[in-house]
Coordinates of C-alpha atoms in Angstrom, one line a residue:
X658 CA 40.7 -18.1 65.6
X659 CA 37.6 -18.9 66.2
X660 CA 37.2 -19.9 69.9
X661 CA 35.5 -23.5 70.8
X662 CA 32.6 -23.8 74.2
X663 CA 36.5 -26.1 75.9
X664 CA 38.8 -23.1 75.4
X665 CA 36.4 -19.7 75.0
X666 CA 37.5 -17.5 78.4
X667 CA 34.0 -16.7 80.1
X668 CA 31.1 -15.5 78.7
X669 CA 33.1 -15.6 75.2
X670 CA 31.6 -18.9 73.9
X671 CA 30.8 -18.4 70.4
X672 CA 27.0 -19.6 70.4
X673 CA 26.5 -23.0 68.0
X674 CA 24.3 -22.1 65.0
X675 CA 22.0 -23.8 62.4
X676 CA 22.3 -21.6 60.3
X677 CA 26.4 -21.1 60.4
X678 CA 27.8 -20.8 56.8
X679 CA 30.6 -22.5 55.8
X680 CA 34.9 -22.3 56.4
X681 CA 35.2 -18.5 55.3
X682 CA 35.9 -17.7 51.5
X683 CA 35.3 -20.8 50.8
X684 CA 31.6 -20.4 49.3
X685 CA 30.5 -24.3 50.6
X686 CA 27.6 -25.0 51.2
X687 CA 26.0 -24.9 55.3
X688 CA 25.7 -28.5 56.4
X689 CA 22.6 -29.1 57.9
X690 CA 21.8 -28.5 62.0
X691 CA 20.7 -32.0 63.4
X692 CA 19.0 -32.1 66.8
X693 CA 18.6 -35.6 68.8
X694 CA 14.8 -36.4 70.3
X695 CA 16.4 -37.5 73.8
X696 CA 13.9 -39.9 73.2
X697 CA 14.7 -41.2 70.6
X698 CA 17.1 -44.2 71.8
X699 CA 14.6 -45.2 74.6
X700 CA 11.3 -44.9 72.2
X701 CA 13.7 -47.1 69.0
X702 CA 13.5 -49.9 71.4
X703 CA 10.7 -52.4 71.9
X704 CA 9.6 -52.3 75.4
X705 CA 7.9 -55.0 75.6
X706 CA 11.1 -57.1 75.9
X707 CA 13.8 -57.3 78.2
X708 CA 16.2 -56.1 76.0
X709 CA 13.6 -53.1 75.0
X710 CA 13.9 -52.6 78.5
X711 CA 17.6 -52.0 78.9
X712 CA 17.5 -48.5 77.5
X713 CA 15.2 -47.4 80.3
X714 CA 13.6 -44.0 80.1
X715 CA 13.5 -43.7 83.9
X716 CA 17.1 -44.6 84.0
X717 CA 19.9 -41.7 83.5
X718 CA 22.1 -43.4 81.5
X719 CA 20.3 -43.6 79.2
X720 CA 19.9 -40.2 78.0
X721 CA 24.0 -39.8 79.1
X722 CA 24.9 -42.8 76.6
X723 CA 22.5 -41.5 73.8
X724 CA 23.8 -37.6 74.0
X725 CA 27.8 -39.3 74.0
X726 CA 27.0 -41.2 71.0
X727 CA 25.4 -38.4 69.1
X728 CA 28.4 -36.2 69.5
X729 CA 30.3 -38.5 68.2
X730 CA 28.1 -38.7 65.3
X731 CA 27.9 -35.2 64.5
X732 CA 25.0 -34.1 66.0
X733 CA 24.3 -30.3 66.7
X734 CA 22.1 -30.5 70.0
X735 CA 20.5 -33.3 72.7
X736 CA 17.1 -31.2 72.5
X737 CA 14.7 -31.9 75.2
X738 CA 10.8 -31.5 74.8
X739 CA 8.7 -31.2 77.4
X740 CA 4.7 -31.0 78.4
X741 CA 2.8 -29.9 81.3
X742 CA 0.4 -32.5 82.7
X743 CA -0.1 -36.4 82.0
X744 CA -0.9 -38.3 79.1
X745 CA -2.5 -41.6 80.8
X746 CA -3.5 -43.2 76.9
X747 CA -0.1 -42.7 75.9
X748 CA 1.6 -43.4 79.6
X749 CA 0.3 -46.8 78.4
X750 CA 1.8 -47.0 74.9
X751 CA 5.3 -46.2 75.3
X752 CA 8.1 -44.3 77.2
X753 CA 6.7 -41.0 79.0
X754 CA 8.7 -37.8 77.6
X755 CA 9.0 -36.5 81.1
X756 CA 10.6 -39.5 83.1
X757 CA 12.9 -35.6 84.2
X758 CA 12.8 -32.3 84.5
X759 CA 14.4 -30.8 81.4
X760 CA 17.0 -28.4 82.6
X761 CA 18.8 -31.1 85.3
X762 CA 18.9 -33.6 82.7
X763 CA 20.9 -31.1 80.3
X764 CA 23.2 -30.4 83.2
X765 CA 23.9 -34.1 83.8
X766 CA 24.3 -34.0 79.7
X767 CA 26.4 -31.1 80.0
X768 CA 28.9 -32.6 82.3
X769 CA 29.5 -35.4 80.4
X770 CA 29.9 -33.6 76.8
X771 CA 32.3 -31.9 75.6
X772 CA 30.5 -30.9 72.2
X773 CA 27.2 -31.1 71.4
X774 CA 25.4 -28.7 73.1
X775 CA 22.2 -29.4 75.5
X776 CA 18.6 -28.1 74.1
X777 CA 16.5 -28.2 77.6
X778 CA 12.3 -26.6 77.0
X779 CA 10.8 -23.5 79.1
X780 CA 7.5 -23.2 79.2
X781 CA 6.4 -18.8 79.4
X782 CA 3.0 -20.2 81.4
X783 CA 4.4 -22.4 84.0
X784 CA 7.8 -20.3 84.6
X785 CA 9.0 -16.2 85.4
X786 CA 11.4 -15.1 83.2
X787 CA 13.5 -14.4 86.3
X788 CA 13.8 -18.3 87.0
X789 CA 14.5 -19.0 84.1
X790 CA 17.0 -16.5 83.0
X791 CA 18.5 -18.1 85.6
X792 CA 18.2 -21.3 85.3
X793 CA 19.9 -21.4 82.1
X794 CA 22.6 -19.1 83.1
X795 CA 24.0 -21.6 85.7
X796 CA 23.4 -24.6 82.5
X797 CA 25.3 -22.5 80.2
X798 CA 28.1 -22.3 82.9
X799 CA 27.7 -26.1 83.4
X800 CA 27.6 -26.2 80.0
X801 CA 30.8 -24.1 79.3
X802 CA 28.8 -21.8 76.7
X803 CA 26.7 -24.9 75.3
X804 CA 22.9 -23.6 75.8
X805 CA 20.0 -24.1 73.5
X806 CA 17.0 -23.5 74.5
X807 CA 13.1 -24.6 72.7
X808 CA 10.9 -22.1 74.1
X809 CA 7.1 -23.1 74.2
X810 CA 3.6 -21.4 75.9
X811 CA 2.5 -24.8 76.7
X812 CA -1.0 -26.4 75.2
X813 CA -2.3 -27.4 78.1
X814 CA -2.9 -24.3 79.6
X815 CA -3.6 -24.1 83.7
X816 CA -1.5 -27.3 84.5
X817 CA 2.0 -27.6 86.1
X818 CA 1.2 -24.1 88.2
X819 CA -0.3 -24.4 91.2
X820 CA -1.8 -21.2 90.6
X821 CA -5.0 -19.9 88.3
X822 CA -2.9 -17.9 85.9
X823 CA -4.9 -18.4 82.6
X824 CA -3.8 -16.3 79.6
X825 CA -5.7 -15.9 76.8
X826 CA -4.9 -17.6 73.3
X827 CA -4.9 -15.0 71.6
X828 CA -2.5 -13.1 74.0
X829 CA 0.3 -15.7 74.0
X830 CA 2.4 -14.6 71.3
X831 CA 2.5 -11.3 73.3
X832 CA 3.1 -13.1 76.5
X833 CA 5.9 -15.1 75.2
X834 CA 7.4 -11.9 73.3
X835 CA 7.9 -10.2 76.7
X836 CA 8.5 -12.9 78.9
X837 CA 11.5 -12.9 76.5
X838 CA 12.4 -9.4 76.5
X839 CA 12.6 -9.7 80.2
X840 CA 15.0 -12.9 80.0
X841 CA 17.7 -11.4 77.6
X842 CA 17.7 -8.2 79.4
X843 CA 18.4 -10.1 82.7
X844 CA 20.9 -12.0 80.8
X845 CA 22.6 -8.6 80.1
X846 CA 22.6 -7.3 83.2
X847 CA 25.8 -9.6 84.6
X848 CA 28.1 -8.8 81.7
X849 CA 31.3 -11.0 81.2
X850 CA 33.8 -8.9 82.2
X851 CA 32.0 -7.9 85.1
X852 CA 33.5 -11.6 86.5
X853 CA 36.5 -10.0 86.0
X854 CA 38.3 -9.2 89.3
X855 CA 39.9 -5.9 90.3
X856 CA 42.8 -6.3 92.6
X857 CA 43.4 -2.4 91.9
X858 CA 39.9 -1.1 93.4
X859 CA 39.6 -4.1 95.9
X860 CA 36.4 -5.7 93.8
X861 CA 36.6 -9.7 93.4
X862 CA 32.8 -8.3 91.3
X863 CA 32.9 -6.0 88.9
X864 CA 29.1 -4.8 90.4
X865 CA 29.6 -1.6 89.2
X866 CA 28.8 -3.5 85.8
X867 CA 26.2 -4.7 87.2
X868 CA 23.0 -2.9 86.2
X869 CA 19.4 -3.5 86.8
X870 CA 17.0 -4.4 84.8
X871 CA 13.6 -1.3 85.5
X872 CA 10.7 -3.7 83.3
X873 CA 7.1 -3.1 83.7
X874 CA 4.8 -4.7 80.9
X875 CA 1.5 -6.0 81.2
X876 CA 3.0 -8.9 82.1
X877 CA 5.7 -9.3 83.9
X878 CA 7.2 -6.7 86.7
X879 CA 11.6 -6.9 86.9
X880 CA 13.3 -4.7 88.6
X881 CA 16.9 -6.2 89.5
X882 CA 19.8 -7.7 87.6
X883 CA 19.9 -11.6 87.7
X884 CA 21.8 -12.6 90.2
X885 CA 23.0 -15.9 88.5
X886 CA 26.0 -14.4 86.2
X887 CA 25.8 -16.4 82.7
X888 CA 28.6 -17.6 81.3
X889 CA 28.4 -16.5 77.5
X890 CA 28.0 -13.2 76.7
X891 CA 25.2 -14.1 74.1
X892 CA 21.7 -15.0 75.0
X893 CA 21.5 -19.2 74.2
X894 CA 20.9 -20.4 70.5
X895 CA 16.6 -20.1 70.8
X896 CA 13.9 -22.6 69.3
X897 CA 10.1 -21.2 69.0
X898 CA 8.0 -24.1 68.0
X899 CA 4.6 -22.9 65.6
X900 CA 2.1 -23.4 63.0
X901 CA 0.8 -19.9 62.9
X902 CA 2.1 -17.2 60.2
X903 CA 1.4 -15.5 64.0
X904 CA 4.1 -17.7 65.3
X905 CA 6.4 -17.4 62.2
X906 CA 6.4 -13.8 63.3
X907 CA 6.8 -13.4 66.5
X908 CA 10.1 -16.0 65.5
X909 CA 11.5 -13.9 63.3
X910 CA 11.4 -11.2 65.7
X911 CA 12.5 -13.4 68.5
X912 CA 14.1 -16.7 67.8
X913 CA 16.8 -18.4 66.3
X914 CA 14.9 -21.2 64.3
X915 CA 11.4 -22.8 64.2
X916 CA 10.1 -26.6 64.9
X917 CA 7.2 -26.7 62.5
X918 CA 5.5 -29.8 61.3
X919 CA 6.2 -30.7 57.1
X920 CA 5.6 -33.7 55.9
X921 CA 6.2 -32.8 52.3
X922 CA 9.0 -31.2 50.7
X923 CA 7.1 -28.2 49.3
X924 CA 5.2 -27.5 52.5
X925 CA 8.4 -27.3 54.0
X926 CA 9.6 -25.0 51.2
X927 CA 7.5 -22.8 51.2
X928 CA 7.2 -22.0 55.2
X929 CA 10.5 -21.5 55.1
X930 CA 10.2 -19.1 52.4
X931 CA 7.8 -16.9 54.2
X932 CA 10.4 -17.7 57.5
X933 CA 12.6 -15.7 55.5
X934 CA 10.3 -13.0 54.3
X935 CA 9.2 -12.5 57.9
X936 CA 13.0 -12.0 59.6
X937 CA 13.9 -8.8 56.5
X938 CA 9.9 -7.8 58.1
X939 CA 11.6 -7.5 61.0
X940 CA 14.6 -6.2 60.5
X941 CA 17.0 -9.7 60.8
X942 CA 19.0 -11.4 57.7
X943 CA 16.9 -13.8 55.9
X944 CA 18.5 -17.0 57.5
X945 CA 18.6 -15.7 60.6
X946 CA 16.1 -17.6 62.1
X947 CA 16.4 -21.2 60.3
X948 CA 13.8 -23.9 59.7
X949 CA 14.2 -26.9 62.1
X950 CA 11.2 -29.6 61.4
X951 CA 10.6 -32.9 62.6
X952 CA 11.4 -36.4 61.2
X953 CA 10.6 -39.4 62.1
X954 CA 13.0 -42.1 60.8
X955 CA 12.4 -46.1 59.7
X956 CA 15.2 -47.9 59.0
X957 CA 15.8 -50.8 57.2
X958 CA 18.6 -53.2 56.9
X959 CA 18.6 -53.3 54.1
X960 CA 17.5 -53.4 50.0
X961 CA 15.3 -56.5 50.6
X962 CA 13.5 -55.1 53.7
X963 CA 13.5 -50.9 52.7
X964 CA 10.9 -52.7 49.7
X965 CA 9.4 -54.3 52.4
X966 CA 8.5 -51.5 54.1
X967 CA 7.8 -49.2 50.6
X968 CA 5.2 -51.7 49.6
X969 CA 3.6 -51.2 53.1
X970 CA 3.4 -48.3 53.0
X971 CA 1.2 -47.7 49.4
X972 CA -1.1 -50.8 50.6
X973 CA -1.7 -48.8 53.9
X974 CA -2.3 -45.3 51.4
X975 CA -4.9 -47.6 49.3
X976 CA -6.6 -48.5 51.9
X977 CA -7.4 -45.1 52.9
X978 CA -8.1 -44.5 48.9
X979 CA -11.1 -42.7 47.7
X980 CA -14.6 -43.3 48.6
X981 CA -17.0 -41.4 51.1
X982 CA -15.6 -42.3 54.2
X983 CA -11.7 -41.0 53.2
X984 CA -13.3 -37.8 52.3
X985 CA -15.9 -37.7 56.1
X986 CA -12.4 -38.1 58.1
X987 CA -10.5 -35.2 55.5
X988 CA -13.3 -32.4 56.0
X989 CA -13.4 -33.8 60.1
X990 CA -9.3 -33.5 60.8
X991 CA -9.3 -29.7 57.9
X992 CA -12.2 -27.9 58.7
X993 CA -11.3 -24.7 56.8
X994 CA -11.1 -27.2 53.9
X995 CA -15.2 -26.5 53.4
X996 CA -16.4 -30.0 51.6
X997 CA -19.6 -30.2 52.9
X998 CA -21.6 -32.0 49.9
X999 CA -18.8 -32.6 48.7
X1000 CA -18.0 -36.0 46.5
X1001 CA -15.2 -37.8 45.9
X1002 CA -15.2 -37.5 42.1
X1003 CA -15.8 -33.3 42.8
X1004 CA -12.9 -31.3 41.5
X1005 CA -10.6 -29.2 44.0
X1006 CA -11.0 -25.7 43.2
X1007 CA -9.3 -22.6 43.9
X1008 CA -12.6 -21.4 46.2
X1009 CA -11.5 -24.6 48.1
X1010 CA -8.3 -24.7 48.9
X1011 CA -6.5 -21.1 47.2
X1012 CA -3.7 -21.6 45.0
X1013 CA -1.3 -19.0 47.2
X1014 CA 0.5 -20.3 49.9
X1015 CA 0.3 -17.2 51.5
X1016 CA -3.2 -17.7 51.8
X1017 CA -3.4 -20.9 52.9
X1018 CA -0.7 -20.1 55.5
X1019 CA -2.6 -17.0 56.7
X1020 CA -5.6 -18.6 56.7
X1021 CA -5.3 -21.7 58.4
X1022 CA -1.5 -22.5 59.3
X1023 CA 1.5 -24.6 58.3
X1024 CA -1.1 -27.6 59.0
X1025 CA -2.8 -26.9 55.5
X1026 CA 0.4 -26.1 53.4
X1027 CA 1.4 -30.2 52.9
X1028 CA -2.9 -29.9 51.7
X1029 CA -1.5 -27.0 48.7
X1030 CA 1.4 -28.8 47.8
X1031 CA -0.9 -31.9 47.3
X1032 CA -3.6 -29.9 45.3
X1033 CA -1.2 -27.4 43.9
X1034 CA 2.7 -28.2 44.8
X1035 CA 4.7 -31.1 43.5
X1036 CA 4.1 -34.0 46.3
X1037 CA 0.9 -35.5 45.0
X1038 CA 1.6 -35.1 41.0
X1039 CA -1.9 -33.0 41.4
X1040 CA -4.0 -34.7 43.9
X1041 CA -7.3 -32.7 42.0
X1042 CA -10.4 -34.7 43.1
X1043 CA -11.9 -34.3 46.1
X1044 CA -11.1 -38.1 46.8
X1045 CA -7.3 -37.9 45.4
X1046 CA -6.9 -35.8 47.9
X1047 CA -8.4 -37.0 50.6
X1048 CA -6.0 -40.2 49.5
X1049 CA -2.6 -39.4 50.2
X1050 CA -3.6 -36.4 52.4
X1051 CA -5.1 -39.2 54.9
X1052 CA -1.6 -40.7 54.2
X1053 CA 0.8 -38.2 55.7
X1054 CA 1.3 -37.6 59.1
X1055 CA 1.7 -34.3 61.5
X1056 CA 6.3 -35.1 60.3
X1057 CA 7.9 -36.1 58.0
X1058 CA 8.6 -39.8 57.4
X1059 CA 11.7 -41.2 56.0
X1060 CA 11.9 -45.4 55.5
X1061 CA 14.9 -47.4 54.0
X1062 CA 18.2 -48.5 54.0
X1063 CA 20.6 -45.4 56.0
X1064 CA 21.8 -44.8 52.6
X1065 CA 18.0 -43.8 51.0
X1066 CA 17.0 -42.1 54.2
X1067 CA 20.5 -39.6 54.2
X1068 CA 19.8 -39.0 50.4
X1069 CA 16.6 -38.3 51.0
X1070 CA 17.3 -35.7 54.3
X1071 CA 20.2 -34.2 51.6
X1072 CA 17.5 -33.5 49.1
X1073 CA 15.5 -32.0 51.4
X1074 CA 18.3 -29.5 52.6
X1075 CA 19.5 -29.0 49.2
X1076 CA 16.5 -28.0 47.2
X1077 CA 16.1 -25.0 49.9
X1078 CA 13.5 -26.9 51.4
X1079 CA 15.3 -26.8 55.2
X1080 CA 17.9 -25.7 57.2
X1081 CA 18.6 -28.9 59.6
X1082 CA 15.9 -31.9 61.1
X1083 CA 14.8 -32.6 64.5
X1084 CA 14.7 -36.3 64.7
X1085 CA 12.0 -37.3 67.0
X1086 CA 11.2 -40.8 66.9
X1087 CA 12.4 -43.8 65.1
X1088 CA 14.5 -47.1 65.1
X1089 CA 17.7 -47.9 64.6
X1090 CA 19.5 -45.9 67.2
X1091 CA 23.0 -47.3 65.6
X1092 CA 22.5 -46.7 62.5
X1093 CA 21.2 -43.1 63.0
X1094 CA 24.3 -42.3 64.9
X1095 CA 26.8 -44.3 62.2
X1096 CA 25.2 -43.5 59.0
X1097 CA 22.4 -41.7 58.6
X1098 CA 24.1 -38.3 60.4
X1099 CA 27.8 -38.6 59.4
X1100 CA 26.5 -38.9 55.5
X1101 CA 24.1 -35.4 56.5
X1102 CA 27.7 -33.8 57.9
X1103 CA 30.6 -35.1 55.9
X1104 CA 29.3 -37.6 53.4
X1105 CA 30.9 -40.1 55.2
X1106 CA 29.3 -42.9 57.6
X1107 CA 32.2 -42.8 60.2
X1108 CA 30.4 -41.3 63.0
X1109 CA 33.5 -39.0 63.8
X1110 CA 33.7 -36.3 65.8
X1111 CA 33.5 -32.7 64.2
X1112 CA 34.4 -28.9 65.2
X1113 CA 31.6 -26.9 66.6
X1114 CA 30.3 -24.5 64.3
X1115 CA 30.0 -20.9 65.3
X1116 CA 27.6 -17.8 64.0
X1117 CA 27.9 -14.2 64.7
X1118 CA 26.0 -11.9 67.0
X1119 CA 22.8 -11.2 66.8

């Protein structure tokens, strides 16, 4: 019988997983993992109105309510993104991402919930593995085995450090890999059985089972064990964000899931295929690393509003269609396309954008896979001219956007999952928070709209 986090003995709580199978022997398809971004609720309101400011990003109760409702709806984890430094332009446009320190907020959320995982973000550029491991171990104990973590190198190096310690961009994957290796060694240095008292030996803690970590690497030195005993024997579920082939390979070696921008289903399918292949090359099972792209939701109250949203989207695409100005914008946004001298009516050739998606990913990263899908895949119906590609590409966003009624959105999300493009989603931003929790998430989980709770899922240890 599988123990749940509420009943597991210390250190033995199973880790919830994005790619957990259905009930043993049932052959049931794996339900998609669902992450809810902490900013979804406060950002879904119009902050210009008193009602919209009721769910303030500066009030911790906002996030506790959101997490409890997400737990009822069946979300797997409450995800807290984190960015170093201050983006002054974004401060004017809406709620900030960083109103609370991620690990502190995760601890409060964990204490207010019982099933949903808490997932703070750590930057490997701004944190030492020892400080990270002890903070994560403390959180995992507070959460009784429900700690997950998002690991990033951060895209604003040099901020929020207090000292000069630059890591060249080309070395950051190696640094992140060593960071996680040290953290995992520290996690394993204090096994759960060391907490079992030994009255016969007159030892409250089995210190003979606590081992030293003797690590001497390129970026870190670590000699001692962790000084806070983890709750779980296994290192927490780890997410990494990446858009490059090298980043995918790093995740295939060190992570449990990848977060990436995939605005078209075909791009997501190709990225997931490559991720599975890289997992095998790393000596792991193909489904060991899940693809969890971001999703923006625009929920309509009914069919009429959904029709208006669809019309507005078509109009927006039409406004960006065709001319030389659109081609110039495309060239500026995607310099790797080599569009110099191209006219809107010119045909797209394999020399401009390879027909092989592996070549596209290797040369340009996952940002260019949606372009491949528009030209050679199924997303654009064959956008074979430069102008046609510009029209369709400029209508895309970094992440997939889903609009319509809750039933329509759930059907599209389910299709992405059932057709093998993704293993789940992170709901980043959008509107209709209650509709997401009451209708969309339960429909993805159970095919119902009850919004009821579900038992946690488990995965074998890596």
